[in-house]
């Protein structure tokens, strides 16, 4: 079992819709959770962090964490073609090292 | 503060040659990380430093790989006797010592071993 699992996609949504990206992790001791966006050929860019159960909203982005289910998700409201990218879930444990999933490719079509 | 800088951006080398990459972190960040990413995969942890101390190194990392961070400033990653399987994007990231941390990545060095 991989430490951080994501569906590789692609996830295709129409412009203006809500995109829902999901991630599960195996280490119950994980304490910090991040979503990164990566455009093709570019390096990852941090877009959200979450540390406690519940929702955290930042603009069009909402991160959701459920530690009991070992599940973290990212919702993107009013999706735009510029949101088309690979979204990486990253999980941190007792050390500062982050473990990344393989990423989910999101395609937003006009 | 211009972010995390990596040099070179691209490197093509022949199999068996040694290569060295440099990373300059954000100046106030005391933690520095090296990751490797291949096509279709997420970044894979290689090693990380807090100041000049190398605190962890991936068990998957060959002895051909070595990293340094003299004086807790910039870092170098050296790969000796390169193999075709070393072809990847090498990413450097830095973070502060605050609780609400998150990495800031550099632009990466793309290595191609021919």
PDB file of C-alpha atoms in Angstrom:
ATOM      1  CA  UNK A   1       0.000   0.000   0.000  1.00  0.00           C
ATOM      2  CA  UNK A   2       1.342   3.395  -1.001  1.00  0.00           C
ATOM      3  CA  UNK A   3       1.746   5.921   1.792  1.00  0.00           C
ATOM      4  CA  UNK A   4      -0.240   8.604  -0.030  1.00  0.00           C
ATOM      5  CA  UNK A   5      -2.722   7.597  -2.708  1.00  0.00           C
ATOM      6  CA  UNK A   6      -4.436   9.689  -5.331  1.00  0.00           C
ATOM      7  CA  UNK A   7      -6.418   8.846  -8.426  1.00  0.00           C
ATOM      8  CA  UNK A   8      -4.183   9.794 -11.345  1.00  0.00           C
ATOM      9  CA  UNK A   9      -7.117  10.990 -13.454  1.00  0.00           C
ATOM     10  CA  UNK A  10      -7.567  12.831 -15.649  1.00  0.00           C
ATOM     11  CA  UNK A  11     -10.518  14.445 -13.921  1.00  0.00           C
ATOM     12  CA  UNK A  12     -12.431  16.458 -16.501  1.00  0.00           C
ATOM     13  CA  UNK A  13     -14.880  19.149 -15.407  1.00  0.00           C
ATOM     14  CA  UNK A  14     -16.614  21.939 -17.323  1.00  0.00           C
ATOM     15  CA  UNK A  15     -15.734  25.547 -16.662  1.00  0.00           C
ATOM     16  CA  UNK A  16     -17.648  26.900 -13.679  1.00  0.00           C
ATOM     17  CA  UNK A  17     -18.165  23.502 -12.053  1.00  0.00           C
ATOM     18  CA  UNK A  18     -16.766  22.206  -8.763  1.00  0.00           C
ATOM     19  CA  UNK A  19     -13.724  19.966  -9.040  1.00  0.00           C
ATOM     20  CA  UNK A  20     -13.268  17.463  -6.218  1.00  0.00           C
ATOM     21  CA  UNK A  21      -9.844  15.912  -5.674  1.00  0.00           C
ATOM     22  CA  UNK A  22      -9.260  13.168  -3.154  1.00  0.00           C
ATOM     23  CA  UNK A  23      -6.328  11.704  -1.263  1.00  0.00           C
ATOM     24  CA  UNK A  24      -5.908   8.938   1.292  1.00  0.00           C
ATOM     25  CA  UNK A  25      -2.901   8.276   3.488  1.00  0.00           C
ATOM     26  CA  UNK A  26      -1.697   5.299   5.480  1.00  0.00           C
ATOM     27  CA  UNK A  27       0.177   6.788   8.473  1.00  0.00           C
ATOM     28  CA  UNK A  28      -2.275   7.511  11.303  1.00  0.00           C
ATOM     29  CA  UNK A  29       0.398   9.658  12.958  1.00  0.00           C
ATOM     30  CA  UNK A  30       0.341  12.164  10.111  1.00  0.00           C
ATOM     31  CA  UNK A  31      -0.073  15.698  11.362  1.00  0.00           C
ATOM     32  CA  UNK A  32       0.065  18.057   8.402  1.00  0.00           C
ATOM     33  CA  UNK A  33      -1.536  17.970   5.000  1.00  0.00           C
ATOM     34  CA  UNK A  34      -0.889  20.015   1.909  1.00  0.00           C
ATOM     35  CA  UNK A  35      -2.147  20.481  -1.606  1.00  0.00           C
ATOM     36  CA  UNK A  36       0.255  21.561  -4.326  1.00  0.00           C
ATOM     37  CA  UNK A  37      -0.551  22.550  -7.897  1.00  0.00           C
ATOM     38  CA  UNK A  38       1.916  21.637 -10.628  1.00  0.00           C
ATOM     39  CA  UNK A  39       1.655  22.898 -14.181  1.00  0.00           C
ATOM     40  CA  UNK A  40       3.303  20.816 -16.883  1.00  0.00           C
ATOM     41  CA  UNK A  41       7.062  21.322 -16.864  1.00  0.00           C
ATOM     42  CA  UNK A  42       6.950  23.490 -13.746  1.00  0.00           C
ATOM     43  CA  UNK A  43       7.681  22.865 -10.076  1.00  0.00           C
ATOM     44  CA  UNK A  44       4.956  22.333  -7.448  1.00  0.00           C
ATOM     45  CA  UNK A  45       3.294  25.391  -5.924  1.00  0.00           C
ATOM     46  CA  UNK A  46       1.713  25.280  -2.456  1.00  0.00           C
ATOM     47  CA  UNK A  47      -1.961  26.219  -2.549  1.00  0.00           C
ATOM     48  CA  UNK A  48      -3.458  24.891   0.704  1.00  0.00           C
ATOM     49  CA  UNK A  49      -2.434  23.511   4.072  1.00  0.00           C
ATOM     50  CA  UNK A  50      -4.639  21.921   6.725  1.00  0.00           C
ATOM     51  CA  UNK A  51      -3.828  20.496  10.130  1.00  0.00           C
ATOM     52  CA  UNK A  52      -7.106  19.759  11.958  1.00  0.00           C
ATOM     53  CA  UNK A  53     -10.304  17.953  11.074  1.00  0.00           C
ATOM     54  CA  UNK A  54     -12.871  19.933   9.150  1.00  0.00           C
ATOM     55  CA  UNK A  55     -12.830  22.416   6.338  1.00  0.00           C
ATOM     56  CA  UNK A  56     -10.464  25.233   5.503  1.00  0.00           C
ATOM     57  CA  UNK A  57     -11.412  27.744   2.835  1.00  0.00           C
ATOM     58  CA  UNK A  58      -9.191  30.081   0.846  1.00  0.00           C
ATOM     59  CA  UNK A  59     -10.857  31.846  -2.045  1.00  0.00           C
ATOM     60  CA  UNK A  60     -12.149  29.262  -4.498  1.00  0.00           C
ATOM     61  CA  UNK A  61     -10.282  26.455  -2.720  1.00  0.00           C
ATOM     62  CA  UNK A  62     -11.537  24.379   0.210  1.00  0.00           C
ATOM     63  CA  UNK A  63      -9.448  21.690   1.870  1.00  0.00           C
ATOM     64  CA  UNK A  64     -11.222  19.022   3.911  1.00  0.00           C
ATOM     65  CA  UNK A  65      -9.572  16.696   6.420  1.00  0.00           C
ATOM     66  CA  UNK A  66     -10.937  13.597   8.142  1.00  0.00           C
ATOM     67  CA  UNK A  67      -8.225  11.987  10.238  1.00  0.00           C
ATOM     68  CA  UNK A  68     -10.439   9.109  11.363  1.00  0.00           C
ATOM     69  CA  UNK A  69     -10.920   8.082   7.745  1.00  0.00           C
ATOM     70  CA  UNK A  70      -7.364   9.117   6.803  1.00  0.00           C
ATOM     71  CA  UNK A  71      -8.793  11.190   4.018  1.00  0.00           C
ATOM     72  CA  UNK A  72      -8.075  14.668   2.705  1.00  0.00           C
ATOM     73  CA  UNK A  73      -9.736  16.404  -0.200  1.00  0.00           C
ATOM     74  CA  UNK A  74      -9.556  19.611  -2.197  1.00  0.00           C
ATOM     75  CA  UNK A  75     -12.568  21.324  -3.700  1.00  0.00           C
ATOM     76  CA  UNK A  76     -12.134  23.934  -6.407  1.00  0.00           C
ATOM     77  CA  UNK A  77     -15.234  26.040  -6.961  1.00  0.00           C
ATOM     78  CA  UNK A  78     -15.991  27.876 -10.197  1.00  0.00           C
ATOM     79  CA  UNK A  79     -13.263  25.923 -11.989  1.00  0.00           C
ATOM     80  CA  UNK A  80     -11.390  27.821 -14.688  1.00  0.00           C
ATOM     81  CA  UNK A  81      -9.326  26.516 -17.614  1.00  0.00           C
ATOM     82  CA  UNK A  82      -6.292  28.020 -15.830  1.00  0.00           C
ATOM     83  CA  UNK A  83      -6.890  25.496 -13.027  1.00  0.00           C
ATOM     84  CA  UNK A  84      -5.921  22.698 -15.423  1.00  0.00           C
ATOM     85  CA  UNK A  85      -2.856  21.164 -13.800  1.00  0.00           C
ATOM     86  CA  UNK A  86      -1.732  18.225 -11.693  1.00  0.00           C
ATOM     87  CA  UNK A  87      -2.701  18.471  -8.029  1.00  0.00           C
ATOM     88  CA  UNK A  88      -0.355  16.807  -5.566  1.00  0.00           C
ATOM     89  CA  UNK A  89      -1.391  15.757  -2.086  1.00  0.00           C
ATOM     90  CA  UNK A  90       1.431  15.814   0.481  1.00  0.00           C
ATOM     91  CA  UNK A  91       1.394  14.471   4.017  1.00  0.00           C
ATOM     92  CA  UNK A  92       3.768  15.235   6.884  1.00  0.00           C
ATOM     93  CA  UNK A  93       4.403  13.113   9.955  1.00  0.00           C
ATOM     94  CA  UNK A  94       6.636  13.408  12.975  1.00  0.00           C
ATOM     95  CA  UNK A  95       9.575  14.635  10.906  1.00  0.00           C
ATOM     96  CA  UNK A  96       9.614  17.567   8.541  1.00  0.00           C
ATOM     97  CA  UNK A  97       9.663  15.299   5.522  1.00  0.00           C
ATOM     98  CA  UNK A  98       6.603  15.418   3.272  1.00  0.00           C
ATOM     99  CA  UNK A  99       5.390  12.344   1.401  1.00  0.00           C
ATOM    100  CA  UNK A 100       3.720  13.134  -1.898  1.00  0.00           C
ATOM    101  CA  UNK A 101       1.095  11.258  -3.837  1.00  0.00           C
ATOM    102  CA  UNK A 102       1.403  10.700  -7.563  1.00  0.00           C
ATOM    103  CA  UNK A 103      -0.979  13.549  -8.292  1.00  0.00           C
ATOM    104  CA  UNK A 104      -4.342  13.916 -10.000  1.00  0.00           C
ATOM    105  CA  UNK A 105      -4.469  15.590 -13.379  1.00  0.00           C
ATOM    106  CA  UNK A 106      -7.343  18.050 -13.635  1.00  0.00           C
ATOM    107  CA  UNK A 107      -8.683  19.247 -16.986  1.00  0.00           C
ATOM    108  CA  UNK A 108     -11.164  22.126 -17.054  1.00  0.00           C
ATOM    109  CA  UNK A 109     -12.802  22.518 -20.447  1.00  0.00           C
ATOM    110  CA  UNK A 110     -14.584  25.673 -21.680  1.00  0.00           C
TER     111      UNK A 110
ATOM    112  CA  UNK B   1      14.024  37.533  -1.471  1.00  0.00           C
ATOM    113  CA  UNK B   2      13.805  35.908  -4.872  1.00  0.00           C
ATOM    114  CA  UNK B   3      12.594  32.497  -3.799  1.00  0.00           C
ATOM    115  CA  UNK B   4      14.446  29.205  -4.108  1.00  0.00           C
ATOM    116  CA  UNK B   5      17.047  29.185  -6.874  1.00  0.00           C
ATOM    117  CA  UNK B   6      18.397  26.092  -8.577  1.00  0.00           C
ATOM    118  CA  UNK B   7      21.266  25.840 -10.995  1.00  0.00           C
ATOM    119  CA  UNK B   8      21.538  24.617 -13.678  1.00  0.00           C
ATOM    120  CA  UNK B   9      17.988  24.418 -15.071  1.00  0.00           C
ATOM    121  CA  UNK B  10      18.952  21.639 -17.450  1.00  0.00           C
ATOM    122  CA  UNK B  11      21.845  19.216 -17.550  1.00  0.00           C
ATOM    123  CA  UNK B  12      22.646  16.603 -20.160  1.00  0.00           C
ATOM    124  CA  UNK B  13      25.433  14.232 -19.272  1.00  0.00           C
ATOM    125  CA  UNK B  14      26.894  11.007 -20.509  1.00  0.00           C
ATOM    126  CA  UNK B  15      26.451   7.853 -18.506  1.00  0.00           C
ATOM    127  CA  UNK B  16      29.251   7.430 -16.004  1.00  0.00           C
ATOM    128  CA  UNK B  17      29.934  11.138 -15.555  1.00  0.00           C
ATOM    129  CA  UNK B  18      29.542  12.994 -12.276  1.00  0.00           C
ATOM    130  CA  UNK B  19      27.132  15.904 -11.970  1.00  0.00           C
ATOM    131  CA  UNK B  20      26.553  18.509  -9.275  1.00  0.00           C
ATOM    132  CA  UNK B  21      23.505  20.666  -8.722  1.00  0.00           C
ATOM    133  CA  UNK B  22      23.196  23.761  -6.569  1.00  0.00           C
ATOM    134  CA  UNK B  23      20.270  25.102  -4.558  1.00  0.00           C
ATOM    135  CA  UNK B  24      19.992  28.486  -2.855  1.00  0.00           C
ATOM    136  CA  UNK B  25      17.054  28.507  -0.410  1.00  0.00           C
ATOM    137  CA  UNK B  26      14.986  31.450   0.746  1.00  0.00           C
ATOM    138  CA  UNK B  27      17.351  33.328   3.029  1.00  0.00           C
ATOM    139  CA  UNK B  28      15.362  33.052   6.265  1.00  0.00           C
ATOM    140  CA  UNK B  29      14.537  29.355   5.771  1.00  0.00           C
ATOM    141  CA  UNK B  30      16.692  27.008   7.797  1.00  0.00           C
ATOM    142  CA  UNK B  31      15.318  23.774   6.326  1.00  0.00           C
ATOM    143  CA  UNK B  32      16.278  22.557   2.886  1.00  0.00           C
ATOM    144  CA  UNK B  33      15.012  19.490   1.038  1.00  0.00           C
ATOM    145  CA  UNK B  34      15.945  17.578  -2.080  1.00  0.00           C
ATOM    146  CA  UNK B  35      13.373  15.596  -4.028  1.00  0.00           C
ATOM    147  CA  UNK B  36      13.424  13.755  -7.332  1.00  0.00           C
ATOM    148  CA  UNK B  37      10.469  13.583  -9.702  1.00  0.00           C
ATOM    149  CA  UNK B  38       9.990  11.442 -12.788  1.00  0.00           C
ATOM    150  CA  UNK B  39       7.214  11.762 -15.355  1.00  0.00           C
ATOM    151  CA  UNK B  40       3.810  10.884 -13.992  1.00  0.00           C
ATOM    152  CA  UNK B  41       5.053  10.507 -10.434  1.00  0.00           C
ATOM    153  CA  UNK B  42       4.995  12.693  -7.374  1.00  0.00           C
ATOM    154  CA  UNK B  43       8.184  14.113  -5.873  1.00  0.00           C
ATOM    155  CA  UNK B  44      10.228  11.439  -4.123  1.00  0.00           C
ATOM    156  CA  UNK B  45      12.117  12.423  -0.979  1.00  0.00           C
ATOM    157  CA  UNK B  46      15.926  12.229  -1.154  1.00  0.00           C
ATOM    158  CA  UNK B  47      17.319  14.099   1.841  1.00  0.00           C
ATOM    159  CA  UNK B  48      16.895  17.143   4.047  1.00  0.00           C
ATOM    160  CA  UNK B  49      18.926  19.559   6.136  1.00  0.00           C
ATOM    161  CA  UNK B  50      18.226  21.730   9.117  1.00  0.00           C
ATOM    162  CA  UNK B  51      20.867  24.412   8.952  1.00  0.00           C
ATOM    163  CA  UNK B  52      24.068  22.535   8.070  1.00  0.00           C
ATOM    164  CA  UNK B  53      23.003  19.204   9.582  1.00  0.00           C
ATOM    165  CA  UNK B  54      21.762  16.489   7.244  1.00  0.00           C
ATOM    166  CA  UNK B  55      18.934  15.004   9.309  1.00  0.00           C
ATOM    167  CA  UNK B  56      17.561  12.320   7.041  1.00  0.00           C
ATOM    168  CA  UNK B  57      18.513  10.512   3.867  1.00  0.00           C
ATOM    169  CA  UNK B  58      16.210   8.213   1.949  1.00  0.00           C
ATOM    170  CA  UNK B  59      17.008   4.522   2.319  1.00  0.00           C
ATOM    171  CA  UNK B  60      16.317   4.230  -1.398  1.00  0.00           C
ATOM    172  CA  UNK B  61      19.129   6.627  -2.173  1.00  0.00           C
ATOM    173  CA  UNK B  62      22.194   5.042  -3.726  1.00  0.00           C
ATOM    174  CA  UNK B  63      25.649   5.691  -2.307  1.00  0.00           C
ATOM    175  CA  UNK B  64      26.335   7.487  -5.571  1.00  0.00           C
ATOM    176  CA  UNK B  65      24.255  10.388  -4.271  1.00  0.00           C
ATOM    177  CA  UNK B  66      25.646  12.850  -1.762  1.00  0.00           C
ATOM    178  CA  UNK B  67      24.435  16.205  -0.535  1.00  0.00           C
ATOM    179  CA  UNK B  68      26.016  18.969   1.475  1.00  0.00           C
ATOM    180  CA  UNK B  69      24.925  22.239   2.989  1.00  0.00           C
ATOM    181  CA  UNK B  70      28.036  24.003   4.246  1.00  0.00           C
ATOM    182  CA  UNK B  71      27.387  26.786   6.750  1.00  0.00           C
ATOM    183  CA  UNK B  72      23.660  26.214   6.475  1.00  0.00           C
ATOM    184  CA  UNK B  73      23.289  28.310   3.369  1.00  0.00           C
ATOM    185  CA  UNK B  74      23.238  26.877  -0.171  1.00  0.00           C
ATOM    186  CA  UNK B  75      23.250  23.144  -0.800  1.00  0.00           C
ATOM    187  CA  UNK B  76      24.774  20.910  -3.445  1.00  0.00           C
ATOM    188  CA  UNK B  77      23.605  17.514  -4.644  1.00  0.00           C
ATOM    189  CA  UNK B  78      26.194  15.369  -6.395  1.00  0.00           C
ATOM    190  CA  UNK B  79      25.520  12.226  -8.386  1.00  0.00           C
ATOM    191  CA  UNK B  80      28.562  10.113  -9.171  1.00  0.00           C
ATOM    192  CA  UNK B  81      28.810   7.668 -12.060  1.00  0.00           C
ATOM    193  CA  UNK B  82      25.426   8.657 -13.456  1.00  0.00           C
ATOM    194  CA  UNK B  83      23.092   6.018 -14.872  1.00  0.00           C
ATOM    195  CA  UNK B  84      20.198   6.401 -17.289  1.00  0.00           C
ATOM    196  CA  UNK B  85      17.817   5.725 -14.420  1.00  0.00           C
ATOM    197  CA  UNK B  86      19.015   8.933 -12.768  1.00  0.00           C
ATOM    198  CA  UNK B  87      17.273  10.970 -15.471  1.00  0.00           C
ATOM    199  CA  UNK B  88      14.647  13.029 -13.638  1.00  0.00           C
ATOM    200  CA  UNK B  89      13.739  16.465 -12.360  1.00  0.00           C
ATOM    201  CA  UNK B  90      15.658  17.246  -9.177  1.00  0.00           C
ATOM    202  CA  UNK B  91      13.706  19.602  -6.976  1.00  0.00           C
ATOM    203  CA  UNK B  92      14.999  21.644  -4.084  1.00  0.00           C
ATOM    204  CA  UNK B  93      12.646  23.160  -1.507  1.00  0.00           C
ATOM    205  CA  UNK B  94      13.041  25.184   1.658  1.00  0.00           C
ATOM    206  CA  UNK B  95      10.863  25.951   4.652  1.00  0.00           C
ATOM    207  CA  UNK B  96      11.008  27.971   7.821  1.00  0.00           C
ATOM    208  CA  UNK B  97      11.037  26.657  11.371  1.00  0.00           C
ATOM    209  CA  UNK B  98       7.501  27.847  12.062  1.00  0.00           C
ATOM    210  CA  UNK B  99       4.727  25.442  12.892  1.00  0.00           C
ATOM    211  CA  UNK B 100       2.611  26.362   9.882  1.00  0.00           C
ATOM    212  CA  UNK B 101       5.218  25.310   7.411  1.00  0.00           C
ATOM    213  CA  UNK B 102       5.003  24.439   3.797  1.00  0.00           C
ATOM    214  CA  UNK B 103       7.709  23.960   1.278  1.00  0.00           C
ATOM    215  CA  UNK B 104       8.634  26.499  -1.349  1.00  0.00           C
ATOM    216  CA  UNK B 105      10.090  24.704  -4.337  1.00  0.00           C
ATOM    217  CA  UNK B 106      12.712  25.940  -6.748  1.00  0.00           C
ATOM    218  CA  UNK B 107      12.285  25.601 -10.508  1.00  0.00           C
ATOM    219  CA  UNK B 108      14.170  22.321 -10.516  1.00  0.00           C
ATOM    220  CA  UNK B 109      17.106  20.892 -12.447  1.00  0.00           C
ATOM    221  CA  UNK B 110      16.185  18.531 -15.256  1.00  0.00           C
ATOM    222  CA  UNK B 111      18.850  15.860 -15.670  1.00  0.00           C
ATOM    223  CA  UNK B 112      19.110  13.763 -18.799  1.00  0.00           C
ATOM    224  CA  UNK B 113      21.639  10.943 -18.829  1.00  0.00           C
ATOM    225  CA  UNK B 114      22.472   9.691 -22.332  1.00  0.00           C
TER     226      UNK B 114
END
